[in-house]
Coordinates of C-alpha atoms in Angstrom, one line a residue:
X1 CA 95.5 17.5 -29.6
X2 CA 97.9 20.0 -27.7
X3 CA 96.6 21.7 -25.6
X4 CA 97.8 25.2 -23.9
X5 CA 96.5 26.4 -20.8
X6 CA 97.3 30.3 -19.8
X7 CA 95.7 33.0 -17.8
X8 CA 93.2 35.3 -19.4
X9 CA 94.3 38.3 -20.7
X10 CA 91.7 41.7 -21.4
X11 CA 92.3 41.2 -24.9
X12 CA 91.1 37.7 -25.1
X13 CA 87.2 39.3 -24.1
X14 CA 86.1 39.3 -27.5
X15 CA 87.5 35.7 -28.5
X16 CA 85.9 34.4 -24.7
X17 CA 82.5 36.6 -26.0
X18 CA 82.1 34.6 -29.3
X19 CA 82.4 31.3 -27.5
X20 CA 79.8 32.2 -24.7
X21 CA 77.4 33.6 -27.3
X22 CA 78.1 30.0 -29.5
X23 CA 78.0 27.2 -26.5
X24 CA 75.1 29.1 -24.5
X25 CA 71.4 30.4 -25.2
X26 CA 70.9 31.6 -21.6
X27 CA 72.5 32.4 -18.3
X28 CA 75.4 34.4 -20.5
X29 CA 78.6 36.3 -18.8
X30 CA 78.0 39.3 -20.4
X31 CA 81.2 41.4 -22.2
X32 CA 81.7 43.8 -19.4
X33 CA 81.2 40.9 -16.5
X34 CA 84.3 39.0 -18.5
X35 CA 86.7 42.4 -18.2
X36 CA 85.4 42.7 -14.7
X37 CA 86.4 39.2 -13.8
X38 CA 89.8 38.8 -15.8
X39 CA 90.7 41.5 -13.4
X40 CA 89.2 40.7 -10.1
X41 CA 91.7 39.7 -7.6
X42 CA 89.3 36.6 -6.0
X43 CA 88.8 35.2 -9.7
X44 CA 91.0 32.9 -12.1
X45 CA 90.0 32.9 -15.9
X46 CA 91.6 30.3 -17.9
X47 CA 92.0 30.0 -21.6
X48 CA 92.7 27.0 -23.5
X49 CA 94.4 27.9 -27.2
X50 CA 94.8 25.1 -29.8
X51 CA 97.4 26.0 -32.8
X52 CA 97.6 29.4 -31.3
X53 CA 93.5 29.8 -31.5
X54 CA 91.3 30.1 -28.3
X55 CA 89.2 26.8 -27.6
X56 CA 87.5 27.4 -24.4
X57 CA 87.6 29.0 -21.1
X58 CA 87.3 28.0 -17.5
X59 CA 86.7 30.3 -14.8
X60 CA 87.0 29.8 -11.1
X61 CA 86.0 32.3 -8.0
X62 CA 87.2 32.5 -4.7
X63 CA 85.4 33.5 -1.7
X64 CA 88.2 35.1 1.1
X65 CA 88.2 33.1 3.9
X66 CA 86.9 30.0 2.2
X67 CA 88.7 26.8 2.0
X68 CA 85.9 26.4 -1.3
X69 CA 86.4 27.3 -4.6
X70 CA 83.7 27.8 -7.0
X71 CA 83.8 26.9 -11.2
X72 CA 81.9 29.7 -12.3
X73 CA 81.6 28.6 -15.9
X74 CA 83.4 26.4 -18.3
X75 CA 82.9 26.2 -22.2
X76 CA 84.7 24.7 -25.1
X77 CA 83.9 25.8 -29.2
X78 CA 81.2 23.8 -30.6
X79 CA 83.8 22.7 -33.1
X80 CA 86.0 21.1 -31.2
X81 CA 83.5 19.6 -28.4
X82 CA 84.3 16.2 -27.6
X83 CA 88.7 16.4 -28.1
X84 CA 89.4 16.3 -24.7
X85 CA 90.3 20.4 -24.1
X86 CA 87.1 21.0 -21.7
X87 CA 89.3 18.3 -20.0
X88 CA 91.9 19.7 -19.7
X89 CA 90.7 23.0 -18.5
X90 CA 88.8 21.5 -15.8
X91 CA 92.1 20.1 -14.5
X92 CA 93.4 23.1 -15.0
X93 CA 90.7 25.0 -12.6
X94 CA 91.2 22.1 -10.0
X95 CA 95.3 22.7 -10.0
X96 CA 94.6 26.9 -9.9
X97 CA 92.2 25.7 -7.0
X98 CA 94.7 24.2 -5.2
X99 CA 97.1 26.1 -5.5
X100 CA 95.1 29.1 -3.8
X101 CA 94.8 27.3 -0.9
X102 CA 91.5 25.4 -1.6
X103 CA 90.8 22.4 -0.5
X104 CA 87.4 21.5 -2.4
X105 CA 86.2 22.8 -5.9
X106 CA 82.2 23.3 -6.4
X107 CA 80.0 23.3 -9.7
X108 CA 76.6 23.2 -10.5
X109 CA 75.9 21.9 -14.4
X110 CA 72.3 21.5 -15.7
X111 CA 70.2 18.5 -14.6
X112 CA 70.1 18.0 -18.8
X113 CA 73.1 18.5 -19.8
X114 CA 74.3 14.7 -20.1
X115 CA 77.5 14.6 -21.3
X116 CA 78.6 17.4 -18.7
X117 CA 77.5 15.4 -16.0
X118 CA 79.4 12.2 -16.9
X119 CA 82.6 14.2 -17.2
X120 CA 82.3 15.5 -13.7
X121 CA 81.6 12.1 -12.4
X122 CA 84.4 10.4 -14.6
X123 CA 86.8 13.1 -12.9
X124 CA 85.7 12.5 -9.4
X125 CA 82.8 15.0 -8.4
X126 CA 80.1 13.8 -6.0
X127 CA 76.5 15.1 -6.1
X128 CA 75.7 17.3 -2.9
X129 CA 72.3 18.4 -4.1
X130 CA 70.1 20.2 -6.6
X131 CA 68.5 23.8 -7.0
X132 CA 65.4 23.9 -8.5
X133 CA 64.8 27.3 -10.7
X134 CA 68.2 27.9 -10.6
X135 CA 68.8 29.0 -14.3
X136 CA 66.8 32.0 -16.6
X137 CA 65.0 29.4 -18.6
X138 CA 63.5 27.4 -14.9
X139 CA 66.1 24.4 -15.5
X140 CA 67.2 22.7 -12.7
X141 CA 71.0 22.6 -11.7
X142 CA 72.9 20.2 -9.9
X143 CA 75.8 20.8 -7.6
X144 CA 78.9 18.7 -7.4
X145 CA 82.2 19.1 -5.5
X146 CA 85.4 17.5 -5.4
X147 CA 88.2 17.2 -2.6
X148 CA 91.3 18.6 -4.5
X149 CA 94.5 16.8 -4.0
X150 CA 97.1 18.4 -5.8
X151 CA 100.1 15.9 -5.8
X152 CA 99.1 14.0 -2.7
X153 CA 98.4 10.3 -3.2
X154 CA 95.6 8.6 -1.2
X155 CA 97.5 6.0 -0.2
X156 CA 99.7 6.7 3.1
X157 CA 101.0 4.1 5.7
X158 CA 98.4 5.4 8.7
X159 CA 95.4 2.8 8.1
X160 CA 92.4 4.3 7.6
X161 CA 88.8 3.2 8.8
X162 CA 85.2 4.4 8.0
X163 CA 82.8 5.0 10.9
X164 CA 79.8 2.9 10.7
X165 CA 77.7 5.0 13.2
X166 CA 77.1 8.7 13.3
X167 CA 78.2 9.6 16.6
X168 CA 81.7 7.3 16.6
X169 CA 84.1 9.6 14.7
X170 CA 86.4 10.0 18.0
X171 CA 86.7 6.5 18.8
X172 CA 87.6 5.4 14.6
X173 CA 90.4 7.9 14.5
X174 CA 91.2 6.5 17.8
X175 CA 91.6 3.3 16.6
X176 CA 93.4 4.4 13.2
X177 CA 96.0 5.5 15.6
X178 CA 96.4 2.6 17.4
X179 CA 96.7 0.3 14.0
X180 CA 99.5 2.8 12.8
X181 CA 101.5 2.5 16.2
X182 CA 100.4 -1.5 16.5
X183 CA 100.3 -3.2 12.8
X184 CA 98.8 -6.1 14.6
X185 CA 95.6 -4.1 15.6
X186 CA 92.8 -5.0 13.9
X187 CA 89.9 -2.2 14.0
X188 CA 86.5 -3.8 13.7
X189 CA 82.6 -1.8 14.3
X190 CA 82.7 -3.9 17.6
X191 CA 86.0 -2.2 19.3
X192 CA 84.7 1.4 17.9
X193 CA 81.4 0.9 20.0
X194 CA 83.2 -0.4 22.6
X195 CA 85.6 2.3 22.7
X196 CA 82.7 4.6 22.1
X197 CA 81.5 3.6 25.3
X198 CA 84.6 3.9 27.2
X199 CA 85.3 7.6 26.1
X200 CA 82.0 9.3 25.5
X201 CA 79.0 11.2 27.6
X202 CA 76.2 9.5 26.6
X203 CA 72.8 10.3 28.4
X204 CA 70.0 8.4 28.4
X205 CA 66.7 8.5 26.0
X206 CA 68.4 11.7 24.5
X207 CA 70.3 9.7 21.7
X208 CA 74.1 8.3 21.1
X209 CA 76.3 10.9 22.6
X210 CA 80.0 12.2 21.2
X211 CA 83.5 11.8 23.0
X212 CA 85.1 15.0 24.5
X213 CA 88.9 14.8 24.6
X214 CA 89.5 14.0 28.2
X215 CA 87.1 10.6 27.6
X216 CA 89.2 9.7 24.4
X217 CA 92.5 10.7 25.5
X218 CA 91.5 8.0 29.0
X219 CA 90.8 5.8 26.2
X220 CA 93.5 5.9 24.0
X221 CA 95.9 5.7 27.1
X222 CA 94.2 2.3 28.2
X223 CA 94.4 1.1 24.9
X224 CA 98.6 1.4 25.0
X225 CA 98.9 5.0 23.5
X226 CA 100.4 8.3 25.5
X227 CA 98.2 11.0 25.0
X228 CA 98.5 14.5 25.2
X229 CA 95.9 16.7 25.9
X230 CA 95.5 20.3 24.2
X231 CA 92.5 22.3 25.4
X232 CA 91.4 25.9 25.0
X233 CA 88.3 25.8 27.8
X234 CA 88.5 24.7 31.7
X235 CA 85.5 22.8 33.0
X236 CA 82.7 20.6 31.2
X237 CA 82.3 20.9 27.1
X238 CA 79.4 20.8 25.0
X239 CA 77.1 22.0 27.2
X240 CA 76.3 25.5 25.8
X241 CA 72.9 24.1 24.0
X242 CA 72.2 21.3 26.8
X243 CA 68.9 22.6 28.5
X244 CA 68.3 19.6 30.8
X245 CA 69.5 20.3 34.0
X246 CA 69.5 17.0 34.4
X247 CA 71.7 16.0 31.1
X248 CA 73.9 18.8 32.3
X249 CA 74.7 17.0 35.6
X250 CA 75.3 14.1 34.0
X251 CA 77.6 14.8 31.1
X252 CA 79.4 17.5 34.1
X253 CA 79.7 13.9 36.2
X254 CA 80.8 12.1 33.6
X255 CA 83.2 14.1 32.5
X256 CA 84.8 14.8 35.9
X257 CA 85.5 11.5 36.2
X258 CA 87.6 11.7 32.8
X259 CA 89.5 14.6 34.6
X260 CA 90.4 12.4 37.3
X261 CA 91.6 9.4 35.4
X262 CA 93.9 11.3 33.2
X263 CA 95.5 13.0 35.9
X264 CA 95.7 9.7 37.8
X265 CA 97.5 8.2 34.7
X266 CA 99.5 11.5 34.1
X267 CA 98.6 12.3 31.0
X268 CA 99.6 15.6 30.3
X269 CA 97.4 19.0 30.0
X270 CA 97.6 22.3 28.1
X271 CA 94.9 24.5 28.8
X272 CA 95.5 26.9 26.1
X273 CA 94.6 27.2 22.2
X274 CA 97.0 25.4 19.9
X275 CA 98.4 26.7 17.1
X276 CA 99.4 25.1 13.4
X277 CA 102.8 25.0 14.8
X278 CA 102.0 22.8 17.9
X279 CA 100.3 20.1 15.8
X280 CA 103.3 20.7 13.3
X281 CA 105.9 19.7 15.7
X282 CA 104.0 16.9 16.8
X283 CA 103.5 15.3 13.6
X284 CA 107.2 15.9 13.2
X285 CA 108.2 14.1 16.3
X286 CA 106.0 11.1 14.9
X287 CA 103.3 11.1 16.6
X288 CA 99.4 11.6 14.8
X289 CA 96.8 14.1 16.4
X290 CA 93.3 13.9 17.5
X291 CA 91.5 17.3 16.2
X292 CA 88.0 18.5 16.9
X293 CA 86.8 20.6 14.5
X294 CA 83.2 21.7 12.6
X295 CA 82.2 19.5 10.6
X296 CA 80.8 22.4 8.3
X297 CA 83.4 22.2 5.6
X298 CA 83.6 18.9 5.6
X299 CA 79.9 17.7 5.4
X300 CA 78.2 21.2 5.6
X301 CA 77.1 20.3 9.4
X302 CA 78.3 22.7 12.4
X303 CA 78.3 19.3 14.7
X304 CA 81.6 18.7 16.2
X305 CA 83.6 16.3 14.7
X306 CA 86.9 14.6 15.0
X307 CA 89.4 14.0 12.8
X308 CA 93.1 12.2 12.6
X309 CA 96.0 14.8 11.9
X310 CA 98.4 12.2 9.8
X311 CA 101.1 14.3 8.1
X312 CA 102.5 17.6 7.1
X313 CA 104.0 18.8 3.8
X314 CA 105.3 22.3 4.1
X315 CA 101.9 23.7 3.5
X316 CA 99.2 21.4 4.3
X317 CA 98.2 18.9 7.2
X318 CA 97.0 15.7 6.1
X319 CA 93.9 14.6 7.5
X320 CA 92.0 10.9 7.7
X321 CA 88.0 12.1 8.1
X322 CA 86.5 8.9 9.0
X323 CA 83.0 10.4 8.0
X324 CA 82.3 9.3 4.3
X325 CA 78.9 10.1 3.0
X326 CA 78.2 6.7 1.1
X327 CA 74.7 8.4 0.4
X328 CA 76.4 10.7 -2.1
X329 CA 78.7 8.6 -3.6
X330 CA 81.7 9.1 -1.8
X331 CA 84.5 6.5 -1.7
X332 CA 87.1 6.1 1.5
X333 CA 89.4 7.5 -1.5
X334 CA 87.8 10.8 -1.0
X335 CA 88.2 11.0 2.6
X336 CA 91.8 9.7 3.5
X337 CA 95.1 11.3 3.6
X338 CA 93.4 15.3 2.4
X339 CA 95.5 17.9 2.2
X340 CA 94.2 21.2 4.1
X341 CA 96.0 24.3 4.2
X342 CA 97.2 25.1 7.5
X343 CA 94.9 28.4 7.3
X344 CA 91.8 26.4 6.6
X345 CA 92.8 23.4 8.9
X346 CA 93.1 26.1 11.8
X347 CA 89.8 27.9 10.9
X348 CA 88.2 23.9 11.0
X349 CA 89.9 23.3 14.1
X350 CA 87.5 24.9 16.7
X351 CA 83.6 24.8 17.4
X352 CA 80.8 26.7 18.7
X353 CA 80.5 30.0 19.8
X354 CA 83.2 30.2 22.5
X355 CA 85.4 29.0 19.1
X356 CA 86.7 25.6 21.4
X357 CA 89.7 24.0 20.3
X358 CA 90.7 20.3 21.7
X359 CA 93.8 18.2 20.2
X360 CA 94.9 15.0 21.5
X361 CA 98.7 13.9 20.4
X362 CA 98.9 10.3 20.8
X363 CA 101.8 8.7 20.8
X364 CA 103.1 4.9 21.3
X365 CA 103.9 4.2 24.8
X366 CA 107.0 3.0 26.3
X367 CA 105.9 -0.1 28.2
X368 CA 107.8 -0.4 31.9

């Protein structure tokens, strides 16, 4: 069946009425919500027309400022359910996603609704949760999202590894560095702890600790790379929410020490915020960057969280996460090589209050 996909026009309201008023009993977009939206700036409706007659409709909202976009609703005629056009328009909302600078694409479907809910999971979406009560009749809905990729294959020649401990995100995109700049490296869950170790401020009978960039850039220097270090605050990090004095002095000790090993193996510092451009250039003189950013977007945490800048297309960075939540389904094929618009990748890029940014540029180092 062809299949055209085109913007919605205020015309088509009474052709996208009679479909709502067919495929739904409850929770309908009313007549004057459908003009409204056809015309809002922040929303996307998309028809699908089969010989010339309307099929179905997809609609997708964008919040400013959001690197998530939102399918609204998406309904096909009764009569043609099941010939592949509610297909087709949910591609067609994942490309007009993307192309507004989004970087994931969230549903929700009813917890019933069967044959909805293998299409989404055929195509890729991963459950993030449920809301109970969510539509008019009580039903419960379920919420999926999807990393959008546009054109971008998963595939790409920096290895990529999965963390297999909460707390060792640094020390894995650490050690996908090092495989891309020595093919013989072999990264294994005993060099991430044990690079963990050397780069981190753990302190004792308060939990595994996280890696500042000073500790991983020391790190990454003994382990054969240059480094480069780009950091927006002077002094300790991460202490803004540590209220034991004595965890403070610890974590300001151990990072001191960091301080003085970088400088005694020269590795390089900028204390001031880095911009798209700087990990741009970077990228462009071959080298991979070490970012911190909140992990909010990314697994809906504000924890910091490292990640490996890998490439740059003209409009996006390419990022490995080595987070992947196996708990909902996800694959490493949904965490390697992601596209993020440099807007959204520069709003990710900083943590906490104080709105910290921290890069490392690793490089391979010339060996006297």
């Amino acid at each position: 069946m062809a299949v055209d996909i085109r913007p919605a026009r205020a015309s088509d309201v009474d052709a996208l009425d009679a479909i709502e008023t067919a495929v739904f009993t409850t929770d309908r977009i009313s007549r004057r919500s459908f003009r409204q939206l056809i015309e809002r700036s922040t929303a996307e409706t998309l028809l699908a027309e089969v010989d010339g007659r309307i099929a179905g409709y997809a609609m997708v909202l964008f919040r400013k400022g959001s690197g998530v976009a939102r399918l609204y609703s998406i309904a096909t005629a009764p009569d043609i359910s099941g010939q592949g056009v509610g297909r087709c328009l949910l591609e067609a909302a994942e490309d007009t996603a993307f192309e507004h600078g989004r970087m994931m694409l969230r549903l929700e479907v009813r917890e019933d609704n069967a044959r909805a809910i293998r299409i989404y999971e055929a195509s890729g979406y991963r459950s993030i949760g449920s809301e109970p009560d969510y539509y008019e009749d009580g039903a419960t809905a379920l919420r999926y999202e999807k990393v959008l990729r546009g054109d971008v294959p998963v595939k790409t020649s920096v290895p990529f590894y999965q963390q297999t401990c909460d707390f060792t995100c640094g020390p894995c995109c650490l050690m996908m560095a090092i495989g891309n700049f020595d093919r013989g490296f072999v990264p294994d869950p005993v060099r991430e702890i044990r690079l963990w170790r050397e780069a981190t401020t753990i302190f004792m009978m308060s939990g595994p600790g996280g890696c500042e960039p000073f500790g991983l850039a020391v790190a990454a220097y003994e382990a054969g790379l240059s480094a480069e270090i780009r950091v927006s605050f002077h002094g300790a990090l991460f202490l803004q929410s540590v209220r034991s004095a004595e965890k403070r002095r610890v974590m300001e000790l151990a990072q001191a020490d960091f301080r003085v090993r970088a400088k005694d193996y020269d590795i390089p510092v900028t204390y001031a915020p880095f911009v798209v451009d700087d990990i741009r250039a970077a990228l462009a003189d071959g080298k991979l960057v070490l970012v911190l950013i909140s992990g909010f977007l990314m697994f809906g945490k504000k924890v910091p969280h490292w990640v490996l800048a890998i490439g740059d297309d003209g409009e996006h960075i390419m990022i490995h996460d080595p987070w992947v939540e196996d708990d909902r389904q996800e694959t490493a094929a949904d965490a390697a090589n992601i596209p993020v618009p440099y807007a959204i990748f520069m709003n990710m890029a900083q943590f906490g209050k104080d709105a910290l940014r921290a890069a490392i540029i690793l490089g391979k180092r010339e060996q006297p």
